[in-house]
Amino acid sequence: MVRHVYCKTPEGRVVPENQCPPENKPLATHPCGERDCAPHWLSQDWERVSSRVNDYFSLQCNTTCGRGVKRRIVLCAGVSGGKFQNFDEEACGGSEKPEDEATCFERPCFKWYTTPWSECTKTCGVGVRMRDVKCYQGRELVRGCDPLTKPVAKQTCTLQACPTEPPGKEAGHLRAAE
Protein backbone atom coordinates (compact mmCIF):
# COMPACT_ATOMS: atom_id res chain seq x y z
CA MET A 1 0.00 0.00 0.00
CA VAL A 2 1.45 3.38 -1.04
CA ARG A 3 0.02 6.76 -0.23
CA HIS A 4 1.12 10.38 -0.54
CA VAL A 5 2.10 12.11 2.71
CA TYR A 6 2.12 15.92 2.92
CA CYS A 7 2.90 18.47 5.59
CA LYS A 8 -0.11 20.77 6.09
CA THR A 9 -0.95 23.75 8.26
CA PRO A 10 -4.03 23.54 10.56
CA GLU A 11 -5.87 25.43 7.79
CA GLY A 12 -5.04 22.62 5.32
CA ARG A 13 -2.39 24.44 3.26
CA VAL A 14 0.51 22.24 2.06
CA VAL A 15 3.88 23.56 3.33
CA PRO A 16 7.51 22.34 3.11
CA GLU A 17 8.16 19.10 4.98
CA ASN A 18 10.65 20.71 7.39
CA GLN A 19 7.77 22.72 8.94
CA CYS A 20 6.21 19.57 10.42
CA PRO A 21 7.69 17.57 13.30
CA PRO A 22 9.34 14.47 11.78
CA GLU A 23 8.14 12.23 14.61
CA ASN A 24 4.53 12.85 13.50
CA LYS A 25 5.12 11.98 9.84
CA PRO A 26 3.01 8.97 8.81
CA LEU A 27 4.56 6.30 6.63
CA ALA A 28 3.98 6.60 2.91
CA THR A 29 4.55 2.89 2.22
CA HIS A 30 3.17 0.02 4.26
CA PRO A 31 4.78 -3.37 3.65
CA CYS A 32 1.73 -5.50 4.52
CA GLY A 33 -0.70 -3.96 2.09
CA GLU A 34 -4.30 -4.00 3.36
CA ARG A 35 -4.01 -6.94 5.79
CA ASP A 36 -2.90 -7.07 9.42
CA CYS A 37 0.82 -6.98 10.02
CA ALA A 38 2.79 -8.27 13.02
CA PRO A 39 5.05 -5.78 14.83
CA HIS A 40 8.20 -5.10 12.80
CA TRP A 41 10.74 -2.31 12.37
CA LEU A 42 9.72 0.58 10.15
CA SER A 43 12.34 3.13 9.18
CA GLN A 44 11.37 6.54 7.92
CA ASP A 45 13.59 8.33 5.46
CA TRP A 46 16.61 10.16 6.80
CA GLU A 47 15.70 13.72 7.82
CA ARG A 48 15.16 16.00 4.89
CA VAL A 49 15.67 19.70 4.36
CA SER A 50 14.00 21.92 1.81
CA SER A 51 16.26 23.58 -0.73
CA ARG A 52 15.43 26.97 -2.16
CA VAL A 53 16.58 25.80 -5.59
CA ASN A 54 13.76 24.06 -7.50
CA ASP A 55 12.00 23.36 -4.16
CA TYR A 56 13.46 19.86 -3.79
CA PHE A 57 14.37 17.96 -0.62
CA SER A 58 17.79 16.57 0.23
CA LEU A 59 19.15 14.39 3.01
CA GLN A 60 20.08 16.42 6.06
CA CYS A 61 23.42 16.26 7.81
CA ASN A 62 23.55 18.30 11.03
CA THR A 63 26.57 20.23 9.76
CA THR A 64 27.21 22.37 6.70
CA CYS A 65 30.78 21.10 6.36
CA GLY A 66 32.92 18.33 7.74
CA ARG A 67 31.68 15.27 9.64
CA GLY A 68 28.21 15.26 11.21
CA VAL A 69 25.22 13.09 12.05
CA LYS A 70 21.97 12.43 10.19
CA ARG A 71 18.89 11.03 11.93
CA ARG A 72 15.68 9.22 11.14
CA ILE A 73 12.80 7.75 13.07
CA VAL A 74 12.73 3.96 13.49
CA LEU A 75 9.55 2.49 15.00
CA CYS A 76 8.39 -0.92 16.09
CA ALA A 77 4.97 -0.89 14.45
CA GLY A 78 2.30 -3.09 12.95
CA VAL A 79 -1.30 -3.14 11.74
CA SER A 80 -4.06 -4.73 13.79
CA GLY A 81 -7.73 -4.61 12.81
CA GLY A 82 -6.78 -2.36 9.90
CA LYS A 83 -5.28 0.27 12.24
CA PHE A 84 -1.64 1.28 12.44
CA GLN A 85 -0.15 0.80 15.93
CA ASN A 86 3.17 1.58 17.61
CA PHE A 87 4.58 -1.15 19.84
CA ASP A 88 7.32 -1.31 22.47
CA GLU A 89 10.71 -2.25 20.99
CA GLU A 90 10.49 -5.68 22.66
CA ALA A 91 7.48 -6.53 20.44
CA CYS A 92 9.79 -6.53 17.42
CA GLY A 93 11.61 -9.41 19.07
CA GLY A 94 14.93 -10.69 17.91
CA SER A 95 15.19 -8.73 14.69
CA GLU A 96 17.91 -6.12 14.73
CA LYS A 97 16.70 -2.53 14.98
CA PRO A 98 17.84 -0.44 12.00
CA GLU A 99 20.10 2.50 12.76
CA ASP A 100 18.38 5.74 13.63
CA GLU A 101 21.62 7.75 13.42
CA ALA A 102 24.46 7.62 10.92
CA THR A 103 27.57 9.67 10.33
CA CYS A 104 27.59 11.91 7.30
CA PHE A 105 30.15 14.12 5.62
CA GLU A 106 29.49 17.36 3.86
CA ARG A 107 32.08 19.25 1.81
CA PRO A 108 35.37 19.96 3.62
CA CYS A 109 35.27 23.03 5.87
CA PHE A 110 37.05 26.29 5.06
CA LYS A 111 39.84 26.72 7.60
CA TRP A 112 42.67 29.16 8.24
CA TYR A 113 46.14 27.62 8.57
CA THR A 114 49.27 29.41 9.74
CA THR A 115 53.00 28.74 9.51
CA PRO A 116 55.17 29.21 12.62
CA TRP A 117 56.24 32.76 13.48
CA SER A 118 59.49 34.01 11.90
CA GLU A 119 62.36 35.26 14.00
CA CYS A 120 62.07 38.87 15.14
CA THR A 121 63.50 41.35 12.61
CA LYS A 122 65.58 42.96 15.41
CA THR A 123 67.94 41.46 17.98
CA CYS A 124 67.06 44.09 20.56
CA GLY A 125 64.35 46.67 21.03
CA VAL A 126 61.13 46.47 19.01
CA GLY A 127 60.92 44.53 15.77
CA VAL A 128 58.39 42.58 13.73
CA ARG A 129 57.75 38.88 13.26
CA MET A 130 55.66 37.37 10.49
CA ARG A 131 53.94 34.17 9.39
CA ASP A 132 51.94 32.97 6.41
CA VAL A 133 48.15 32.73 6.86
CA LYS A 134 46.28 30.78 4.18
CA CYS A 135 42.74 29.52 3.68
CA TYR A 136 42.19 25.87 2.78
CA GLN A 137 39.15 23.79 2.02
CA GLY A 138 40.35 20.26 2.60
CA ARG A 139 43.71 20.22 0.80
CA GLU A 140 42.93 22.99 -1.66
CA LEU A 141 44.08 26.57 -1.24
CA VAL A 142 40.90 28.69 -1.60
CA ARG A 143 39.44 32.13 -0.81
CA GLY A 144 36.30 31.11 1.15
CA CYS A 145 37.43 31.69 4.76
CA ASP A 146 35.80 34.35 6.91
CA PRO A 147 38.11 37.40 6.90
CA LEU A 148 36.82 38.39 10.35
CA THR A 149 38.36 35.22 11.84
CA LYS A 150 41.67 35.49 9.96
CA PRO A 151 44.64 35.11 12.34
CA VAL A 152 47.18 37.96 12.32
CA ALA A 153 50.12 37.53 9.97
CA LYS A 154 52.35 40.27 11.42
CA GLN A 155 52.98 41.40 14.98
CA THR A 156 55.51 43.41 16.91
CA CYS A 157 58.10 41.68 19.05
CA THR A 158 59.75 43.45 21.95
CA LEU A 159 63.15 42.19 23.06
CA GLN A 160 65.61 43.46 25.67
CA ALA A 161 66.51 47.13 25.33
CA CYS A 162 69.31 47.90 22.91
CA PRO A 163 72.59 49.10 24.53
CA THR A 164 72.91 52.88 24.48
CA GLU A 165 76.71 53.02 25.10
CA PRO A 166 78.91 52.64 22.03
CA PRO A 167 81.08 49.51 22.17
CA GLY A 168 84.51 49.91 23.88
CA LYS A 169 83.47 52.96 25.93
CA GLU A 170 84.58 52.56 29.53
CA ALA A 171 83.90 54.89 32.42
CA GLY A 172 83.19 57.80 30.11
CA HIS A 173 86.57 57.67 28.29
CA LEU A 174 87.05 56.50 24.75
CA ARG A 175 90.06 54.39 24.04
CA ALA A 176 92.14 55.21 21.08
CA ALA A 177 92.81 52.45 18.66
CA GLU A 178 96.36 51.24 18.99
CSV table of C-alpha atoms in Angstrom, one decimal:
chain,number,residue,atom,x,y,z
A,1,MET,CA,0.0,0.0,0.0
A,2,VAL,CA,1.4,3.4,-1.0
A,3,ARG,CA,0.0,6.8,-0.2
A,4,HIS,CA,1.1,10.4,-0.5
A,5,VAL,CA,2.1,12.1,2.7
A,6,TYR,CA,2.1,15.9,2.9
A,7,CYS,CA,2.9,18.5,5.6
A,8,LYS,CA,-0.1,20.8,6.1
A,9,THR,CA,-0.9,23.8,8.3
A,10,PRO,CA,-4.0,23.5,10.6
A,11,GLU,CA,-5.9,25.4,7.8
A,12,GLY,CA,-5.0,22.6,5.3
A,13,ARG,CA,-2.4,24.4,3.3
A,14,VAL,CA,0.5,22.2,2.1
A,15,VAL,CA,3.9,23.6,3.3
A,16,PRO,CA,7.5,22.3,3.1
A,17,GLU,CA,8.2,19.1,5.0
A,18,ASN,CA,10.6,20.7,7.4
A,19,GLN,CA,7.8,22.7,8.9
A,20,CYS,CA,6.2,19.6,10.4
A,21,PRO,CA,7.7,17.6,13.3
A,22,PRO,CA,9.3,14.5,11.8
A,23,GLU,CA,8.1,12.2,14.6
A,24,ASN,CA,4.5,12.8,13.5
A,25,LYS,CA,5.1,12.0,9.8
A,26,PRO,CA,3.0,9.0,8.8
A,27,LEU,CA,4.6,6.3,6.6
A,28,ALA,CA,4.0,6.6,2.9
A,29,THR,CA,4.6,2.9,2.2
A,30,HIS,CA,3.2,0.0,4.3
A,31,PRO,CA,4.8,-3.4,3.6
A,32,CYS,CA,1.7,-5.5,4.5
A,33,GLY,CA,-0.7,-4.0,2.1
A,34,GLU,CA,-4.3,-4.0,3.4
A,35,ARG,CA,-4.0,-6.9,5.8
A,36,ASP,CA,-2.9,-7.1,9.4
A,37,CYS,CA,0.8,-7.0,10.0
A,38,ALA,CA,2.8,-8.3,13.0
A,39,PRO,CA,5.1,-5.8,14.8
A,40,HIS,CA,8.2,-5.1,12.8
A,41,TRP,CA,10.7,-2.3,12.4
A,42,LEU,CA,9.7,0.6,10.2
A,43,SER,CA,12.3,3.1,9.2
A,44,GLN,CA,11.4,6.5,7.9
A,45,ASP,CA,13.6,8.3,5.5
A,46,TRP,CA,16.6,10.2,6.8
A,47,GLU,CA,15.7,13.7,7.8
A,48,ARG,CA,15.2,16.0,4.9
A,49,VAL,CA,15.7,19.7,4.4
A,50,SER,CA,14.0,21.9,1.8
A,51,SER,CA,16.3,23.6,-0.7
A,52,ARG,CA,15.4,27.0,-2.2
A,53,VAL,CA,16.6,25.8,-5.6
A,54,ASN,CA,13.8,24.1,-7.5
A,55,ASP,CA,12.0,23.4,-4.2
A,56,TYR,CA,13.5,19.9,-3.8
A,57,PHE,CA,14.4,18.0,-0.6
A,58,SER,CA,17.8,16.6,0.2
A,59,LEU,CA,19.1,14.4,3.0
A,60,GLN,CA,20.1,16.4,6.1
A,61,CYS,CA,23.4,16.3,7.8
A,62,ASN,CA,23.6,18.3,11.0
A,63,THR,CA,26.6,20.2,9.8
A,64,THR,CA,27.2,22.4,6.7
A,65,CYS,CA,30.8,21.1,6.4
A,66,GLY,CA,32.9,18.3,7.7
A,67,ARG,CA,31.7,15.3,9.6
A,68,GLY,CA,28.2,15.3,11.2
A,69,VAL,CA,25.2,13.1,12.1
A,70,LYS,CA,22.0,12.4,10.2
A,71,ARG,CA,18.9,11.0,11.9
A,72,ARG,CA,15.7,9.2,11.1
A,73,ILE,CA,12.8,7.7,13.1
A,74,VAL,CA,12.7,4.0,13.5
A,75,LEU,CA,9.6,2.5,15.0
A,76,CYS,CA,8.4,-0.9,16.1
A,77,ALA,CA,5.0,-0.9,14.4
A,78,GLY,CA,2.3,-3.1,13.0
A,79,VAL,CA,-1.3,-3.1,11.7
A,80,SER,CA,-4.1,-4.7,13.8
A,81,GLY,CA,-7.7,-4.6,12.8
A,82,GLY,CA,-6.8,-2.4,9.9
A,83,LYS,CA,-5.3,0.3,12.2
A,84,PHE,CA,-1.6,1.3,12.4
A,85,GLN,CA,-0.1,0.8,15.9
A,86,ASN,CA,3.2,1.6,17.6
A,87,PHE,CA,4.6,-1.2,19.8
A,88,ASP,CA,7.3,-1.3,22.5
A,89,GLU,CA,10.7,-2.2,21.0
A,90,GLU,CA,10.5,-5.7,22.7
A,91,ALA,CA,7.5,-6.5,20.4
A,92,CYS,CA,9.8,-6.5,17.4
A,93,GLY,CA,11.6,-9.4,19.1
A,94,GLY,CA,14.9,-10.7,17.9
A,95,SER,CA,15.2,-8.7,14.7
A,96,GLU,CA,17.9,-6.1,14.7
A,97,LYS,CA,16.7,-2.5,15.0
A,98,PRO,CA,17.8,-0.4,12.0
A,99,GLU,CA,20.1,2.5,12.8
A,100,ASP,CA,18.4,5.7,13.6
A,101,GLU,CA,21.6,7.8,13.4
A,102,ALA,CA,24.5,7.6,10.9
A,103,THR,CA,27.6,9.7,10.3
A,104,CYS,CA,27.6,11.9,7.3
A,105,PHE,CA,30.2,14.1,5.6
A,106,GLU,CA,29.5,17.4,3.9
A,107,ARG,CA,32.1,19.2,1.8
A,108,PRO,CA,35.4,20.0,3.6
A,109,CYS,CA,35.3,23.0,5.9
A,110,PHE,CA,37.0,26.3,5.1
A,111,LYS,CA,39.8,26.7,7.6
A,112,TRP,CA,42.7,29.2,8.2
A,113,TYR,CA,46.1,27.6,8.6
A,114,THR,CA,49.3,29.4,9.7
A,115,THR,CA,53.0,28.7,9.5
A,116,PRO,CA,55.2,29.2,12.6
A,117,TRP,CA,56.2,32.8,13.5
A,118,SER,CA,59.5,34.0,11.9
A,119,GLU,CA,62.4,35.3,14.0
A,120,CYS,CA,62.1,38.9,15.1
A,121,THR,CA,63.5,41.4,12.6
A,122,LYS,CA,65.6,43.0,15.4
A,123,THR,CA,67.9,41.5,18.0
A,124,CYS,CA,67.1,44.1,20.6
A,125,GLY,CA,64.3,46.7,21.0
A,126,VAL,CA,61.1,46.5,19.0
A,127,GLY,CA,60.9,44.5,15.8
A,128,VAL,CA,58.4,42.6,13.7
A,129,ARG,CA,57.7,38.9,13.3
A,130,MET,CA,55.7,37.4,10.5
A,131,ARG,CA,53.9,34.2,9.4
A,132,ASP,CA,51.9,33.0,6.4
A,133,VAL,CA,48.2,32.7,6.9
A,134,LYS,CA,46.3,30.8,4.2
A,135,CYS,CA,42.7,29.5,3.7
A,136,TYR,CA,42.2,25.9,2.8
A,137,GLN,CA,39.1,23.8,2.0
A,138,GLY,CA,40.3,20.3,2.6
A,139,ARG,CA,43.7,20.2,0.8
A,140,GLU,CA,42.9,23.0,-1.7
A,141,LEU,CA,44.1,26.6,-1.2
A,142,VAL,CA,40.9,28.7,-1.6
A,143,ARG,CA,39.4,32.1,-0.8
A,144,GLY,CA,36.3,31.1,1.2
A,145,CYS,CA,37.4,31.7,4.8
A,146,ASP,CA,35.8,34.3,6.9
A,147,PRO,CA,38.1,37.4,6.9
A,148,LEU,CA,36.8,38.4,10.3
A,149,THR,CA,38.4,35.2,11.8
A,150,LYS,CA,41.7,35.5,10.0
A,151,PRO,CA,44.6,35.1,12.3
A,152,VAL,CA,47.2,38.0,12.3
A,153,ALA,CA,50.1,37.5,10.0
A,154,LYS,CA,52.4,40.3,11.4
A,155,GLN,CA,53.0,41.4,15.0
A,156,THR,CA,55.5,43.4,16.9
A,157,CYS,CA,58.1,41.7,19.0
A,158,THR,CA,59.7,43.4,22.0
A,159,LEU,CA,63.2,42.2,23.1
A,160,GLN,CA,65.6,43.5,25.7
A,161,ALA,CA,66.5,47.1,25.3
A,162,CYS,CA,69.3,47.9,22.9
A,163,PRO,CA,72.6,49.1,24.5
A,164,THR,CA,72.9,52.9,24.5
A,165,GLU,CA,76.7,53.0,25.1
A,166,PRO,CA,78.9,52.6,22.0
A,167,PRO,CA,81.1,49.5,22.2
A,168,GLY,CA,84.5,49.9,23.9
A,169,LYS,CA,83.5,53.0,25.9
A,170,GLU,CA,84.6,52.6,29.5
A,171,ALA,CA,83.9,54.9,32.4
A,172,GLY,CA,83.2,57.8,30.1
A,173,HIS,CA,86.6,57.7,28.3
A,174,LEU,CA,87.1,56.5,24.7
A,175,ARG,CA,90.1,54.4,24.0
A,176,ALA,CA,92.1,55.2,21.1
A,177,ALA,CA,92.8,52.4,18.7
A,178,GLU,CA,96.4,51.2,19.0
